[in-house]
Short mmCIF file of C-alpha atoms in Angstrom, two decimals:
data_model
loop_
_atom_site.label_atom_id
_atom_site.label_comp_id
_atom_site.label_asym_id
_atom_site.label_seq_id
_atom_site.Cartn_x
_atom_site.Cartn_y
_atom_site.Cartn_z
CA UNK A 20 203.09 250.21 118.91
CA UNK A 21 205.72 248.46 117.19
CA UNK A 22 208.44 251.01 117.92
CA UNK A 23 210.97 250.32 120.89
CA UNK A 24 213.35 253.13 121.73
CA UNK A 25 216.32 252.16 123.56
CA UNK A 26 218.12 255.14 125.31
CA UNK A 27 222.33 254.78 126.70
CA UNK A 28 224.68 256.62 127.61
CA UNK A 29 227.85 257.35 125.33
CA UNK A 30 231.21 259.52 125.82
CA UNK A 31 230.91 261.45 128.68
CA UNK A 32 227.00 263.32 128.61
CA UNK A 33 225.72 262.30 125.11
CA UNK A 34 222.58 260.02 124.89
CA UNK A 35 223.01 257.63 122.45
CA UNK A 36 219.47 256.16 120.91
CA UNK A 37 218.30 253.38 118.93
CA UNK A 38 214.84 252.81 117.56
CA UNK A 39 213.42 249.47 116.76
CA UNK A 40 210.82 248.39 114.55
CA UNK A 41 210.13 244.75 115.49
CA UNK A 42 207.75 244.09 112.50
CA UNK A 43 210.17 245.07 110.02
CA UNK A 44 213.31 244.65 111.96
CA UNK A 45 214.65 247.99 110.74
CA UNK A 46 217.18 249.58 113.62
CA UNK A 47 217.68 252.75 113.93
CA UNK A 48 220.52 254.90 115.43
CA UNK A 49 220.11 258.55 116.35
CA UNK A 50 223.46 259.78 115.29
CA UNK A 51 226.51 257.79 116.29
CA UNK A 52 228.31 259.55 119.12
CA UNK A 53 230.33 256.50 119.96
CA UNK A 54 230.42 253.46 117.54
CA UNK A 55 231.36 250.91 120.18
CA UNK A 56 228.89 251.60 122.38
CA UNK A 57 226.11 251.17 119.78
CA UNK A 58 227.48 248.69 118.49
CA UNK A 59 227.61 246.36 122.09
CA UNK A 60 224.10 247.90 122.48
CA UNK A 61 222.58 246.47 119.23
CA UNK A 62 224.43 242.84 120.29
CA UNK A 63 222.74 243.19 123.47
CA UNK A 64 219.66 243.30 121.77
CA UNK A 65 220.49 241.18 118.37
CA UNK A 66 219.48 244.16 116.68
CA UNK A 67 220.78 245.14 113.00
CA UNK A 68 221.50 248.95 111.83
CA UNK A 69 219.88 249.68 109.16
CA UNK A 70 219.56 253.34 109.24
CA UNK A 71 221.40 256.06 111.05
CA UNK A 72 219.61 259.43 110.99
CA UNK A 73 221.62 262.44 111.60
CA UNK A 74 221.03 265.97 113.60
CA UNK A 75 224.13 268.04 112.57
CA UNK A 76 227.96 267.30 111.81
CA UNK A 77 229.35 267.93 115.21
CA UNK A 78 231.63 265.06 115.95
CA UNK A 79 230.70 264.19 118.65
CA UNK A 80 227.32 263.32 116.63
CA UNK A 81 228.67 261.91 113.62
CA UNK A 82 231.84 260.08 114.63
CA UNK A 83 230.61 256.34 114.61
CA UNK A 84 228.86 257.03 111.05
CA UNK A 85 231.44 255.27 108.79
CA UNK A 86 232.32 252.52 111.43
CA UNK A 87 228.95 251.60 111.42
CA UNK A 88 228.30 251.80 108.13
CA UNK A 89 231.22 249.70 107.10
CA UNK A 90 230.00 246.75 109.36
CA UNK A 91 226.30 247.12 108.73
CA UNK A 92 226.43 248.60 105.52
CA UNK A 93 222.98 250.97 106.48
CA UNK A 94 221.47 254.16 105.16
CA UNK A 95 222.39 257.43 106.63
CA UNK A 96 220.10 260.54 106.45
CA UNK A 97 221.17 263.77 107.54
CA UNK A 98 220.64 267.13 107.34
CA UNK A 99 221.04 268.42 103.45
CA UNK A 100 222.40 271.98 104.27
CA UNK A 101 225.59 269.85 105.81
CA UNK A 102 225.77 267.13 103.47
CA UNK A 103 229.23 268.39 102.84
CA UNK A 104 230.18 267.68 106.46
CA UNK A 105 228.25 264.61 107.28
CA UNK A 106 230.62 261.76 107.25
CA UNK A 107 228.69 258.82 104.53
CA UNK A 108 225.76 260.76 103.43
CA UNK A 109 223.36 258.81 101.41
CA UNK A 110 220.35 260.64 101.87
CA UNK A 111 220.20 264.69 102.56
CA UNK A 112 216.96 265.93 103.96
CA UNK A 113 215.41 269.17 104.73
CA UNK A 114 212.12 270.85 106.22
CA UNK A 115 209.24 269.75 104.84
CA UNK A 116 210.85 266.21 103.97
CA UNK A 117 209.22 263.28 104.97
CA UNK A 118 210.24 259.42 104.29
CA UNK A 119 208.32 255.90 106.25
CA UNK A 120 209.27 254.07 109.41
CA UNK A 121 207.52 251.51 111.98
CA UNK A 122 203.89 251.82 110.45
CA UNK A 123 204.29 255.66 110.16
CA UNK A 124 205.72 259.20 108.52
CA UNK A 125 209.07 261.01 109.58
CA UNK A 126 208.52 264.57 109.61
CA UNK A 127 212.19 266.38 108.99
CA UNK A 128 212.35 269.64 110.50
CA UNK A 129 214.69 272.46 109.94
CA UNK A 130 216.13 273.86 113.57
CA UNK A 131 218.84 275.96 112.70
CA UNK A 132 221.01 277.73 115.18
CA UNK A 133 223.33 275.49 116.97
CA UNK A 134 224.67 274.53 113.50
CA UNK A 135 223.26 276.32 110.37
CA UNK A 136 221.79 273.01 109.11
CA UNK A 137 220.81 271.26 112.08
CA UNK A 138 217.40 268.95 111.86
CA UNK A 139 215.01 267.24 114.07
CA UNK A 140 212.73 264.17 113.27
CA UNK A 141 209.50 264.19 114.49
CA UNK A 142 207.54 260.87 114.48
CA UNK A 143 203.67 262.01 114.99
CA UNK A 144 202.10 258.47 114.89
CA UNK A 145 204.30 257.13 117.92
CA UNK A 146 204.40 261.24 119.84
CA UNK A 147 208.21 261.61 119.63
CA UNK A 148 211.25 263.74 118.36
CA UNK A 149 214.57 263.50 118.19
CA UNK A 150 215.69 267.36 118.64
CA UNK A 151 219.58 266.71 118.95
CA UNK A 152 221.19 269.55 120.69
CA UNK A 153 218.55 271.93 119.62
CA UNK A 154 216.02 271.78 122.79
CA UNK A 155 217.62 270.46 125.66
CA UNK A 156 215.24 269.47 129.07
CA UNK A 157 215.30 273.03 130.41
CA UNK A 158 217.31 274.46 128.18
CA UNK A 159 218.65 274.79 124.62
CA UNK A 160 222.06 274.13 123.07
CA UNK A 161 224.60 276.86 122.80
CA UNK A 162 224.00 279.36 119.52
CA UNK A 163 227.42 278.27 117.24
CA UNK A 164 226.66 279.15 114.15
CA UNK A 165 223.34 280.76 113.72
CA UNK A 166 221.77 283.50 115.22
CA UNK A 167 219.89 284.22 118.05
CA UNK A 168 216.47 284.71 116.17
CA UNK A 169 217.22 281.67 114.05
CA UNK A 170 217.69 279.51 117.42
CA UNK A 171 214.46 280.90 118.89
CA UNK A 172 212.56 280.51 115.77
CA UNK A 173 213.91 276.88 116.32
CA UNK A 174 212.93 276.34 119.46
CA UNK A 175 209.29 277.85 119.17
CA UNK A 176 208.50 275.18 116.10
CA UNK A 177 209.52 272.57 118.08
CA UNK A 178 207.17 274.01 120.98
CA UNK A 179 204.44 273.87 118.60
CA UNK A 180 204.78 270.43 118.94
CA UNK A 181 201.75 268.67 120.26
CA UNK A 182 202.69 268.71 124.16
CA UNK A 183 202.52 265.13 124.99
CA UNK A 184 205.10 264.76 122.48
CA UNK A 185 208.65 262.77 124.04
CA UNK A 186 211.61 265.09 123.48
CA UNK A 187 214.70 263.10 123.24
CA UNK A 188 217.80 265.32 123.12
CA UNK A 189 222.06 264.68 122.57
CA UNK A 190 222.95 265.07 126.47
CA UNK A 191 222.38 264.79 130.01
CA UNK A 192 222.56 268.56 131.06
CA UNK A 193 219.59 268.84 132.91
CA UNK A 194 220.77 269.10 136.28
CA UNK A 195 222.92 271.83 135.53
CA UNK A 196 219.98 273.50 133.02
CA UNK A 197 217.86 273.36 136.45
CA UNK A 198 219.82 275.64 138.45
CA UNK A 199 220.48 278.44 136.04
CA UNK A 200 216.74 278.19 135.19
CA UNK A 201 215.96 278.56 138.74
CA UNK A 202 217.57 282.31 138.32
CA UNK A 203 215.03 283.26 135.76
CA UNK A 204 211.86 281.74 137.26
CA UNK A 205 212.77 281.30 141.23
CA UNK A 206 209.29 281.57 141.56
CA UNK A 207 207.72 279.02 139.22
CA UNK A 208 206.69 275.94 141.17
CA UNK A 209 206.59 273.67 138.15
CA UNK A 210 210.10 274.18 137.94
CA UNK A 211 210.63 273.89 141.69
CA UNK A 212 208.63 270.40 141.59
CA UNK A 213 210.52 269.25 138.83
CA UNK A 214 214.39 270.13 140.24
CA UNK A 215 213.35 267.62 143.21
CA UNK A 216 212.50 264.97 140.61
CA UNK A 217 215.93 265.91 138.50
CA UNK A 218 217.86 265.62 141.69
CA UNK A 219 216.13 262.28 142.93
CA UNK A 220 216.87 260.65 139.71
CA UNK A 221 220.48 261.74 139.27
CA UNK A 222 221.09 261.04 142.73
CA UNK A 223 220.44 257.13 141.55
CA UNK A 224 221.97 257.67 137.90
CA UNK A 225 218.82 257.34 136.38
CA UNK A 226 218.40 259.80 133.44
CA UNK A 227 215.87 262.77 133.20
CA UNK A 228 215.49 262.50 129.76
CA UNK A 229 213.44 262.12 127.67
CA UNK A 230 210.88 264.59 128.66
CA UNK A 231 207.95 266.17 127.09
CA UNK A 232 207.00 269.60 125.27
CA UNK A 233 204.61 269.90 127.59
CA UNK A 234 207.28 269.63 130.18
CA UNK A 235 209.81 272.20 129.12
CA UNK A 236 206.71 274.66 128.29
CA UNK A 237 206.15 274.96 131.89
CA UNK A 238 209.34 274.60 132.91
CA UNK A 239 212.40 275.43 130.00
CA UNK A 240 212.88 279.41 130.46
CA UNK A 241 214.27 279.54 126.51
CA UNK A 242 210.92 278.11 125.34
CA UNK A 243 208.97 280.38 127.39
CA UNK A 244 210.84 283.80 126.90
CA UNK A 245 208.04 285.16 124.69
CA UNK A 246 205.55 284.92 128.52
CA UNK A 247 204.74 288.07 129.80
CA UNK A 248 205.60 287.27 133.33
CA UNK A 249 209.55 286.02 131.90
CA UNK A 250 209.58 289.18 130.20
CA UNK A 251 208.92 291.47 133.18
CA UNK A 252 210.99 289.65 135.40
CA UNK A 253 214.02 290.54 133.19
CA UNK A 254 212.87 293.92 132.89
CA UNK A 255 212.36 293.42 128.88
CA UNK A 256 208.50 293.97 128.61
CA UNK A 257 208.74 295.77 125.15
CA UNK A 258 210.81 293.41 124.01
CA UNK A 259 210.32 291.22 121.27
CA UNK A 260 210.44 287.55 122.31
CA UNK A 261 213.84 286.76 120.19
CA UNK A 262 215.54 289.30 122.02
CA UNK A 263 214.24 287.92 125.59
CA UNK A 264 215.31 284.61 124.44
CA UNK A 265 218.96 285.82 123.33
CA UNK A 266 219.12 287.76 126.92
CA UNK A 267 218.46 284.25 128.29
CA UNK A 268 220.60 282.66 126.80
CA UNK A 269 223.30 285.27 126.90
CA UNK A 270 222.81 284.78 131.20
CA UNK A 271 223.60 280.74 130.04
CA UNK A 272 226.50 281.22 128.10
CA UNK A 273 228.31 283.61 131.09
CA UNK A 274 226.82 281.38 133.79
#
């Protein structure tokens, strides 16, 4: 595989990425949460931007685009139902898009709910996506602008995802996802086993991400509020999976 992904750590919990393709020397950068930071990263590496391709508009997303731009003078993609709000928009994509990098197709995929026009790229050649703050490891990102059935919706196309897939997401919450899923599933011993392996890492600043769908399938209580056994346990049987999920995540955003 000709793809190198290089994973960092900018502001205070985002993840900033870079992709490589060494036999085209094309770079590049999942959002721009911190322009500096990518920038010393891509020295570190002699690397040069070429593309940036963009989740959503927050700013803390976005807010290296036209830094980077100006000194590398790349193409940025980002999602077409914010092209208004993406800072240096050259390209606007939606689902069912699709454009060529390192030997292989980028699948765009609509995942509305944390913003209305939030996207995730899906490489299926190399078994990655790039979910921004749509699925987090064990968890999901807070509902903003869309709806609870749009966010689950969401999250169960990018379950669908073949399960060895790598999930890399916008920040390091897992430790904190961990606990609060430990209230929904106290008995699942997937999730048990895989808190001990959170807290090992983070106790040597390692991160936990990426992860994998198959991963957060066994593990991520948002992705698996349509389960019978989730369902009972929060005394929602009849409920429609949606509704479990937005009773999950309700618990999240009070917790």
């Amino acid at each position: 595989m000709a793809i190198e992904i290089h994973q960092f750590v900018c502001l205070d919990d985002n993840y900033g990425v870079l992709i490589h393709d060494s036999r085209t020397g094309e770079t590049v950068s999942i959002d721009s949460p911190d322009a500096e930071i990518i920038e010393a990263e891509l020295q570190a590496r002699s690397w040069r931007l070429t593309h940036i391709w963009t989740t959503h508009h927050h700013a803390d997303h976005t807010g290296g685009h036209l830094e980077l731009k100006a000194r590398h003078h790349c193409l940025i993609i980002g999602p077409r139902a914010e092209a208004a709000k993406i800072p240096g928009l050259d390209q606007a994509v939606g689902e069912g898009d699709s454009f060529q990098f390192g030997g292989g197709e980028v699948r765009v995929l609509d995942t509305p709910g944390h913003t209305l026009g939030h996207i995730a790229y899906w490489l299926p050649h190399a078994e990655v996506a790039f979910v921004g703050d749509t699925l987090f490891a064990l968890g999901c990102g807070r509902v903003f602008e869309g709806t609870h059935d749009m966010m689950w919706g969401s999250l169960a196309k990018l379950a669908a995802l073949p399960p060895p897939t790598r999930v890399y997401c916008g920040h390091e919450y897992t430790q904190s996802n961990a606990r609060f899923a430990r209230t929904i599933e106290p008995d699942n011993t997937d999730l048990r086993d895989r808190i001990a392996e959170i807290d090992a890492l983070r106790s040597l600043g390692k991160p936990t991400i990426p992860t994998t769908i198959a991963r957060e399938l066994a593990t991520n209580p948002f992705v698996r509020a349509g389960l019978p056994a989730v369902k009972a346990a929060l005394g929602l049987s009849g409920a429609d999976d949606w509704q479990v999920f937005s009773e999950i995540r309700s618990r999240k955003d009070r917790a």
